[in-house]
Amino acid sequence: MKKIILIITVLFTVNIIAQDSKKNSTKNTIEVKKDKGLPLKAERKININTDEGTWMSLDISPDGKTIVFDMLGDLYLLPIEGGNAKRITEGLAFDSNPKFSPDGEDLLFVSDRTGGPNVWIINLATKDSTQVTKGDTYNIQAAEWTPDGNYIISSRGNRNVKLNMHHRDGGKGTILIKTPANLKTVEPAFGKDERYIWYSKRTGSWQYNAKFPQYQLAKYDRETGKSKTMTSRYGSAFSPTLSSNGKWLVYGTRWNDKTGLIARELKTGSEKWLAYPIQKDDQESQATLGVLPAMTFTPDSQNLLTSYGGKIYSIPIDGGDAKNIAFNVNEDIELGPRLKFNYPIEDKDYVTANHI
């Protein structure tokens, strides 16, 4: 009997040791995976010397002297008169959607430098960067400062993106619009009245052969927590951009098969075409960088700054021709390893097709 008890005790002890070993092995595996970091390393460079760019979101400094824009995943500063652009971020990370802080000292932007798109702040004087949101699956689309510069409104999520508010120092943040669950809210923007957050909304994420309208504009009341739809265009309405004097709203819409910009006088509600056509919008896809590249008004509210056709333009809000703000980017861009493989092909009358 003692022998049987001894055998059972030994087997029980071995089983516990095996389970502990398995747990420790799993724990070690998880830790190794977590510490792995980004897989790609910069192994080569390519020189870019160009005066054109694709899908460039931009903003202007509070003093009206400097434009910031994104191109190929880096951020650049440009004098309002145009000229040579100065790169301020670099590397394999994709940095986009820059916004000047209300005091002009910092830049808010979206970057995947830690593995997933998050909100970051960079100080223009020291070049020190601060990570505001910390989630590898947050998939931040865009972010905007509150007018006091203390908080940040971001559009966060996968299919059904929601507006979130974070303190500039970080933290978990707060979801502003939770319901309905399938409501997508993107492209937050402020005008003269900081009580309201303008945004683009749609039901669901995206679909093939989409029927219009897809997006409409709405504004969220920060005091009541309620939203109000502000447009009803068949060609959709997206990318709200407001003047600081409280007079103008500019947004994108589709007319026939082209995309253009509409200017609305907020006091009267009257609208007019500001630019048509521009570049094609992204409303029939996920719009991960916005339905249109981010635009901005000059501080005096007299001109809209936007990009299309590879160029940056200043468009008078009261009418007149768009003025090209010429720029040049001459930089060495870092790239990952070159994915080139040589495959021998035999010169025969018949070959076996492995893939059609």
Tab-separated table of C-alpha atoms in Angstrom:
chain	number	residue	atom	x	y	z
A	1	MET	CA	0.000	0.000	0.000
A	2	LYS	CA	2.861	2.354	0.893
A	3	LYS	CA	4.463	1.517	-2.470
A	4	ILE	CA	1.287	2.493	-4.381
A	5	ILE	CA	1.009	5.766	-2.470
A	6	LEU	CA	4.668	6.523	-3.217
A	7	ILE	CA	4.171	5.903	-6.948
A	8	ILE	CA	1.094	8.168	-7.055
A	9	THR	CA	2.984	10.907	-5.196
A	10	VAL	CA	5.901	10.720	-7.631
A	11	LEU	CA	3.617	10.876	-10.682
A	12	PHE	CA	1.713	13.854	-9.209
A	13	THR	CA	4.963	15.690	-8.527
A	14	VAL	CA	6.267	15.024	-12.060
A	15	ASN	CA	2.985	16.317	-13.538
A	16	ILE	CA	3.219	19.575	-11.514
A	17	ILE	CA	6.837	20.071	-12.601
A	18	ALA	CA	5.870	19.466	-16.243
A	19	GLN	CA	3.016	22.001	-16.045
A	20	ASP	CA	5.264	24.614	-14.423
A	21	SER	CA	7.876	23.986	-17.098
A	22	LYS	CA	5.236	24.445	-19.819
A	23	LYS	CA	4.009	27.682	-18.223
A	24	ASN	CA	7.535	29.032	-17.946
A	25	SER	CA	8.236	28.033	-21.539
A	26	THR	CA	5.083	29.827	-22.719
A	27	LYS	CA	5.956	32.865	-20.645
A	28	ASN	CA	9.453	32.997	-22.100
A	29	THR	CA	8.066	32.633	-25.618
A	30	ILE	CA	5.681	35.535	-25.080
A	31	GLU	CA	8.434	37.715	-23.665
A	32	VAL	CA	10.728	36.973	-26.604
A	33	LYS	CA	7.945	37.765	-29.059
A	34	LYS	CA	7.142	41.027	-27.272
A	35	ASP	CA	10.786	42.121	-27.261
A	36	LYS	CA	11.244	41.317	-30.940
A	37	GLY	CA	10.255	44.832	-32.040
A	38	LEU	CA	9.819	46.017	-35.605
A	39	PRO	CA	11.156	43.399	-38.056
A	40	LEU	CA	12.512	45.701	-40.773
A	41	LYS	CA	15.829	47.461	-40.531
A	42	ALA	CA	17.062	50.216	-42.848
A	43	GLU	CA	19.634	48.601	-45.145
A	44	ARG	CA	19.771	50.990	-48.105
A	45	LYS	CA	18.895	54.495	-49.221
A	46	ILE	CA	17.434	56.073	-52.331
A	47	ASN	CA	17.679	59.736	-53.274
A	48	ILE	CA	14.410	61.615	-53.847
A	49	ASN	CA	14.654	64.920	-55.712
A	50	THR	CA	11.162	66.068	-56.572
A	51	ASP	CA	8.756	69.001	-56.678
A	52	GLU	CA	5.651	66.786	-56.570
A	53	GLY	CA	4.070	64.499	-53.997
A	54	THR	CA	1.088	62.192	-53.547
A	55	TRP	CA	-1.608	62.501	-50.863
A	56	MET	CA	0.068	65.268	-48.851
A	57	SER	CA	-1.783	66.336	-45.702
A	58	LEU	CA	-0.761	69.782	-44.515
A	59	ASP	CA	-1.178	72.474	-41.872
A	60	ILE	CA	0.093	76.013	-41.291
A	61	SER	CA	1.756	77.561	-38.243
A	62	PRO	CA	-0.253	80.049	-36.140
A	63	ASP	CA	1.928	82.931	-37.375
A	64	GLY	CA	1.178	81.983	-40.998
A	65	LYS	CA	4.842	81.691	-41.966
A	66	THR	CA	5.415	77.928	-42.189
A	67	ILE	CA	3.618	74.993	-43.807
A	68	VAL	CA	4.086	71.432	-42.551
A	69	PHE	CA	3.242	68.518	-44.840
A	70	ASP	CA	3.794	64.772	-45.053
A	71	MET	CA	5.320	62.897	-47.970
A	72	LEU	CA	6.454	59.273	-48.224
A	73	GLY	CA	6.053	58.814	-44.480
A	74	ASP	CA	8.201	61.786	-43.405
A	75	LEU	CA	7.268	65.300	-42.225
A	76	TYR	CA	8.584	68.483	-43.851
A	77	LEU	CA	8.560	72.197	-43.073
A	78	LEU	CA	8.148	74.703	-45.917
A	79	PRO	CA	8.120	78.532	-45.937
A	80	ILE	CA	4.727	79.924	-46.949
A	81	GLU	CA	6.421	81.468	-49.990
A	82	GLY	CA	7.616	78.018	-51.100
A	83	GLY	CA	11.157	76.786	-51.663
A	84	ASN	CA	13.246	73.939	-50.286
A	85	ALA	CA	11.408	71.715	-47.812
A	86	LYS	CA	13.199	70.787	-44.583
A	87	ARG	CA	12.695	67.231	-43.351
A	88	ILE	CA	12.040	66.918	-39.602
A	89	THR	CA	11.301	63.167	-39.245
A	90	GLU	CA	12.956	60.256	-41.004
A	91	GLY	CA	13.427	56.496	-40.916
A	92	LEU	CA	11.239	53.520	-41.791
A	93	ALA	CA	8.305	54.684	-39.648
A	94	PHE	CA	5.320	56.144	-41.510
A	95	ASP	CA	4.599	59.629	-40.130
A	96	SER	CA	1.511	61.469	-41.377
A	97	ASN	CA	-1.216	64.037	-40.759
A	98	PRO	CA	0.835	66.754	-38.993
A	99	LYS	CA	-0.871	69.553	-37.020
A	100	PHE	CA	0.718	72.608	-35.397
A	101	SER	CA	-0.140	73.162	-31.740
A	102	PRO	CA	-2.075	76.381	-31.014
A	103	ASP	CA	1.111	77.996	-29.655
A	104	GLY	CA	3.160	76.813	-32.659
A	105	GLU	CA	5.783	75.078	-30.515
A	106	ASP	CA	4.831	71.439	-31.166
A	107	LEU	CA	3.603	69.197	-33.958
A	108	LEU	CA	0.919	66.565	-33.523
A	109	PHE	CA	1.169	63.632	-35.936
A	110	VAL	CA	0.338	59.953	-36.463
A	111	SER	CA	3.188	57.427	-36.566
A	112	ASP	CA	3.622	53.648	-36.582
A	113	ARG	CA	7.162	53.798	-35.167
A	114	THR	CA	6.227	51.484	-32.277
A	115	GLY	CA	4.383	48.970	-34.462
A	116	GLY	CA	0.897	50.470	-34.877
A	117	PRO	CA	-0.407	53.948	-35.818
A	118	ASN	CA	-0.462	56.088	-32.663
A	119	VAL	CA	-0.601	59.779	-31.789
A	120	TRP	CA	2.748	61.487	-31.216
A	121	ILE	CA	3.958	64.996	-30.382
A	122	ILE	CA	7.313	66.420	-31.467
A	123	ASN	CA	8.755	69.649	-30.105
A	124	LEU	CA	10.049	71.777	-32.972
A	125	ALA	CA	12.884	73.356	-30.955
A	126	THR	CA	14.321	70.280	-29.225
A	127	LYS	CA	13.048	67.579	-31.658
A	128	ASP	CA	12.017	65.511	-28.600
A	129	SER	CA	9.093	63.173	-29.287
A	130	THR	CA	6.327	62.081	-26.899
A	131	GLN	CA	3.969	59.162	-27.513
A	132	VAL	CA	0.392	60.084	-26.531
A	133	THR	CA	-1.545	56.893	-27.318
A	134	LYS	CA	-0.018	53.472	-26.735
A	135	GLY	CA	-1.845	50.682	-28.517
A	136	ASP	CA	-0.480	48.488	-31.302
A	137	THR	CA	-3.998	47.943	-32.696
A	138	TYR	CA	-5.416	51.445	-32.211
A	139	ASN	CA	-5.054	52.253	-35.938
A	140	ILE	CA	-5.265	56.005	-35.456
A	141	GLN	CA	-6.442	57.704	-38.675
A	142	ALA	CA	-6.035	61.368	-37.737
A	143	ALA	CA	-5.705	63.625	-34.712
A	144	GLU	CA	-6.434	67.272	-33.919
A	145	TRP	CA	-5.642	69.649	-31.059
A	146	THR	CA	-8.378	71.204	-28.988
A	147	PRO	CA	-8.102	75.014	-29.321
A	148	ASP	CA	-6.573	75.337	-25.831
A	149	GLY	CA	-3.810	72.879	-26.753
A	150	ASN	CA	-4.398	70.684	-23.683
A	151	TYR	CA	-6.317	67.826	-25.266
A	152	ILE	CA	-6.235	65.808	-28.479
A	153	ILE	CA	-9.157	64.436	-30.482
A	154	SER	CA	-8.302	61.344	-32.513
A	155	SER	CA	-10.197	58.944	-34.758
A	156	ARG	CA	-9.319	55.450	-33.540
A	157	GLY	CA	-10.343	51.943	-34.534
A	158	ASN	CA	-10.489	49.403	-37.338
A	159	ARG	CA	-13.796	49.180	-39.201
A	160	ASN	CA	-16.030	51.332	-37.009
A	161	VAL	CA	-13.654	54.139	-36.063
A	162	LYS	CA	-14.627	56.291	-33.058
A	163	LEU	CA	-13.634	59.772	-31.913
A	164	ASN	CA	-11.502	59.681	-28.753
A	165	MET	CA	-10.221	62.445	-26.484
A	166	HIS	CA	-6.834	62.231	-24.740
A	167	HIS	CA	-4.889	64.622	-22.582
A	168	ARG	CA	-1.717	65.687	-24.356
A	169	ASP	CA	0.311	63.986	-21.588
A	170	GLY	CA	-1.251	60.603	-22.422
A	171	GLY	CA	-3.624	58.283	-20.602
A	172	LYS	CA	-6.312	55.852	-21.654
A	173	GLY	CA	-8.580	58.493	-23.155
A	174	THR	CA	-12.347	58.720	-23.520
A	175	ILE	CA	-14.605	57.604	-26.375
A	176	LEU	CA	-16.828	60.551	-27.313
A	177	ILE	CA	-19.375	58.847	-29.589
A	178	LYS	CA	-20.031	55.212	-28.648
A	179	THR	CA	-23.299	54.494	-30.435
A	180	PRO	CA	-24.451	53.267	-32.821
A	181	ALA	CA	-21.769	50.585	-32.898
A	182	ASN	CA	-21.490	50.595	-36.704
A	183	LEU	CA	-21.033	54.392	-36.956
A	184	LYS	CA	-17.623	55.426	-38.305
A	185	THR	CA	-16.434	58.881	-37.205
A	186	VAL	CA	-13.250	60.334	-38.735
A	187	GLU	CA	-11.422	63.584	-39.635
A	188	PRO	CA	-12.067	65.648	-36.456
A	189	ALA	CA	-11.860	69.425	-36.887
A	190	PHE	CA	-12.453	72.594	-34.858
A	191	GLY	CA	-13.699	76.005	-35.898
A	192	LYS	CA	-14.012	79.258	-33.983
A	193	ASP	CA	-16.288	77.771	-31.303
A	194	GLU	CA	-14.356	75.120	-29.377
A	195	ARG	CA	-17.617	73.704	-28.058
A	196	TYR	CA	-18.148	71.798	-31.323
A	197	ILE	CA	-16.094	69.085	-32.998
A	198	TRP	CA	-16.824	68.670	-36.693
A	199	TYR	CA	-16.231	65.261	-38.258
A	200	SER	CA	-17.068	62.978	-41.180
A	201	LYS	CA	-19.388	60.054	-40.497
A	202	ARG	CA	-20.623	56.980	-42.296
A	203	THR	CA	-22.466	53.780	-41.445
A	204	GLY	CA	-20.062	50.857	-41.603
A	205	SER	CA	-16.517	50.823	-42.893
A	206	TRP	CA	-16.521	50.456	-46.690
A	207	GLN	CA	-17.878	48.296	-49.473
A	208	TYR	CA	-17.290	47.431	-53.095
A	209	ASN	CA	-19.540	49.100	-55.688
A	210	ALA	CA	-20.711	51.480	-52.981
A	211	LYS	CA	-23.929	53.434	-53.443
A	212	PHE	CA	-23.913	57.125	-52.632
A	213	PRO	CA	-24.015	58.876	-50.293
A	214	GLN	CA	-21.264	57.306	-48.185
A	215	TYR	CA	-20.245	60.157	-45.867
A	216	GLN	CA	-21.913	63.203	-44.352
A	217	LEU	CA	-20.611	65.922	-42.042
A	218	ALA	CA	-21.726	66.206	-38.430
A	219	LYS	CA	-20.716	68.194	-35.378
A	220	TYR	CA	-20.456	66.958	-31.816
A	221	ASP	CA	-21.506	69.175	-28.912
A	222	ARG	CA	-18.928	68.817	-26.135
A	223	GLU	CA	-21.393	70.161	-23.556
A	224	THR	CA	-24.410	67.972	-24.302
A	225	GLY	CA	-22.624	64.942	-25.801
A	226	LYS	CA	-24.973	64.972	-28.796
A	227	SER	CA	-24.269	65.160	-32.532
A	228	LYS	CA	-26.085	66.867	-35.370
A	229	THR	CA	-25.826	66.029	-39.077
A	230	MET	CA	-24.856	69.132	-41.055
A	231	THR	CA	-24.992	67.974	-44.717
A	232	SER	CA	-27.146	65.851	-47.012
A	233	ARG	CA	-25.217	65.693	-50.291
A	234	TYR	CA	-25.732	62.792	-52.672
A	235	GLY	CA	-22.025	62.752	-53.576
A	236	SER	CA	-21.148	62.579	-49.858
A	237	ALA	CA	-19.503	65.244	-47.683
A	238	PHE	CA	-16.156	64.724	-45.970
A	239	SER	CA	-12.929	66.338	-44.725
A	240	PRO	CA	-14.440	69.351	-42.869
A	241	THR	CA	-12.084	72.347	-42.699
A	242	LEU	CA	-13.138	75.521	-40.867
A	243	SER	CA	-11.816	79.069	-40.881
A	244	SER	CA	-10.702	80.590	-37.578
A	245	ASN	CA	-13.007	83.613	-38.010
A	246	GLY	CA	-16.056	81.349	-37.891
A	247	LYS	CA	-17.274	82.328	-41.350
A	248	TRP	CA	-16.353	79.428	-43.662
A	249	LEU	CA	-16.601	75.664	-43.902
A	250	VAL	CA	-14.849	73.838	-46.742
A	251	TYR	CA	-15.423	70.152	-47.443
A	252	GLY	CA	-14.990	67.566	-50.178
A	253	THR	CA	-17.748	65.977	-52.240
A	254	ARG	CA	-18.189	63.912	-55.403
A	255	TRP	CA	-19.914	65.342	-58.472
A	256	ASN	CA	-20.374	62.935	-61.382
A	257	ASP	CA	-17.079	61.009	-61.445
A	258	LYS	CA	-14.863	63.775	-60.033
A	259	THR	CA	-14.123	65.134	-56.542
A	260	GLY	CA	-14.203	68.839	-55.687
A	261	LEU	CA	-14.256	71.272	-52.793
A	262	ILE	CA	-17.366	73.117	-51.598
A	263	ALA	CA	-17.203	76.348	-49.562
A	264	ARG	CA	-20.159	77.055	-47.259
A	265	GLU	CA	-20.796	80.405	-45.615
A	266	LEU	CA	-21.842	79.251	-42.157
A	267	LYS	CA	-24.036	82.240	-41.319
A	268	THR	CA	-26.223	82.044	-44.430
A	269	GLY	CA	-25.745	78.398	-45.420
A	270	SER	CA	-25.030	79.385	-49.033
A	271	GLU	CA	-22.530	77.205	-50.887
A	272	LYS	CA	-20.252	77.489	-53.898
A	273	TRP	CA	-17.615	75.428	-55.666
A	274	LEU	CA	-14.149	76.413	-54.482
A	275	ALA	CA	-12.142	73.953	-56.613
A	276	TYR	CA	-13.284	71.339	-59.127
A	277	PRO	CA	-11.966	68.858	-59.986
A	278	ILE	CA	-9.184	68.004	-57.574
A	279	GLN	CA	-7.849	64.506	-56.873
A	280	LYS	CA	-10.000	61.433	-56.345
A	281	ASP	CA	-11.224	60.887	-52.806
A	282	ASP	CA	-10.908	57.650	-50.837
A	283	GLN	CA	-14.511	57.197	-49.733
A	284	GLU	CA	-14.857	53.823	-51.498
A	285	SER	CA	-12.036	52.366	-49.419
A	286	GLN	CA	-11.064	52.405	-45.732
A	287	ALA	CA	-9.694	55.973	-45.887
A	288	THR	CA	-6.873	55.143	-43.475
A	289	LEU	CA	-5.210	58.506	-44.245
A	290	GLY	CA	-8.448	60.473	-44.490
A	291	VAL	CA	-11.077	60.679	-47.213
A	292	LEU	CA	-8.995	63.554	-48.609
A	293	PRO	CA	-5.564	64.832	-47.537
A	294	ALA	CA	-5.944	67.249	-44.612
A	295	MET	CA	-6.389	70.933	-45.567
A	296	THR	CA	-6.201	74.180	-43.590
A	297	PHE	CA	-7.107	77.855	-43.712
A	298	THR	CA	-4.464	80.532	-43.407
A	299	PRO	CA	-4.655	82.318	-40.014
A	300	ASP	CA	-6.359	85.348	-41.617
A	301	SER	CA	-9.100	83.044	-43.024
A	302	GLN	CA	-8.563	84.441	-46.518
A	303	ASN	CA	-7.071	81.384	-48.251
A	304	LEU	CA	-7.433	77.617	-48.156
A	305	LEU	CA	-4.220	75.588	-48.338
A	306	THR	CA	-4.626	72.160	-49.908
A	307	SER	CA	-2.805	69.650	-52.101
A	308	TYR	CA	-3.869	67.906	-55.294
A	309	GLY	CA	-2.294	66.978	-58.588
A	310	GLY	CA	1.049	66.559	-56.826
A	311	LYS	CA	1.230	70.254	-55.831
A	312	ILE	CA	0.373	72.510	-52.885
A	313	TYR	CA	-2.106	75.313	-53.586
A	314	SER	CA	-3.401	78.433	-51.891
A	315	ILE	CA	-7.004	79.117	-52.969
A	316	PRO	CA	-8.653	82.513	-52.212
A	317	ILE	CA	-11.918	81.874	-50.390
A	318	ASP	CA	-13.561	84.930	-51.986
A	319	GLY	CA	-12.763	83.758	-55.500
A	320	GLY	CA	-9.824	83.805	-57.854
A	321	ASP	CA	-7.249	81.420	-59.258
A	322	ALA	CA	-5.406	78.925	-57.101
A	323	LYS	CA	-1.764	79.834	-56.495
A	324	ASN	CA	0.850	77.091	-56.611
A	325	ILE	CA	3.206	77.083	-53.616
A	326	ALA	CA	6.234	75.437	-55.207
A	327	PHE	CA	8.404	73.135	-53.100
A	328	ASN	CA	11.409	70.895	-53.586
A	329	VAL	CA	12.354	67.797	-51.625
A	330	ASN	CA	15.908	66.512	-52.023
A	331	GLU	CA	16.572	63.805	-49.444
A	332	ASP	CA	18.034	60.338	-49.030
A	333	ILE	CA	15.154	58.078	-48.007
A	334	GLU	CA	15.874	54.957	-45.956
A	335	LEU	CA	14.478	51.662	-47.227
A	336	GLY	CA	14.306	48.130	-45.936
A	337	PRO	CA	16.070	45.148	-47.542
A	338	ARG	CA	15.541	44.697	-51.270
A	339	LEU	CA	13.198	41.802	-51.959
A	340	LYS	CA	14.716	40.494	-55.181
A	341	PHE	CA	15.127	36.819	-55.931
A	342	ASN	CA	16.565	35.156	-59.042
A	343	TYR	CA	14.615	32.210	-60.411
A	344	PRO	CA	16.134	30.046	-63.189
A	345	ILE	CA	13.816	29.426	-66.149
A	346	GLU	CA	14.639	26.553	-68.491
A	347	ASP	CA	14.339	27.142	-72.226
A	348	LYS	CA	12.092	24.195	-73.130
A	349	ASP	CA	9.108	23.629	-75.391
A	350	TYR	CA	6.877	22.913	-72.384
A	351	VAL	CA	6.937	24.315	-68.867
A	352	THR	CA	4.999	23.419	-65.755
A	353	ALA	CA	2.818	26.310	-64.549
A	354	ASN	CA	2.866	26.527	-60.751
A	355	HIS	CA	0.524	29.522	-60.596
A	356	ILE	CA	-1.928	31.020	-63.044
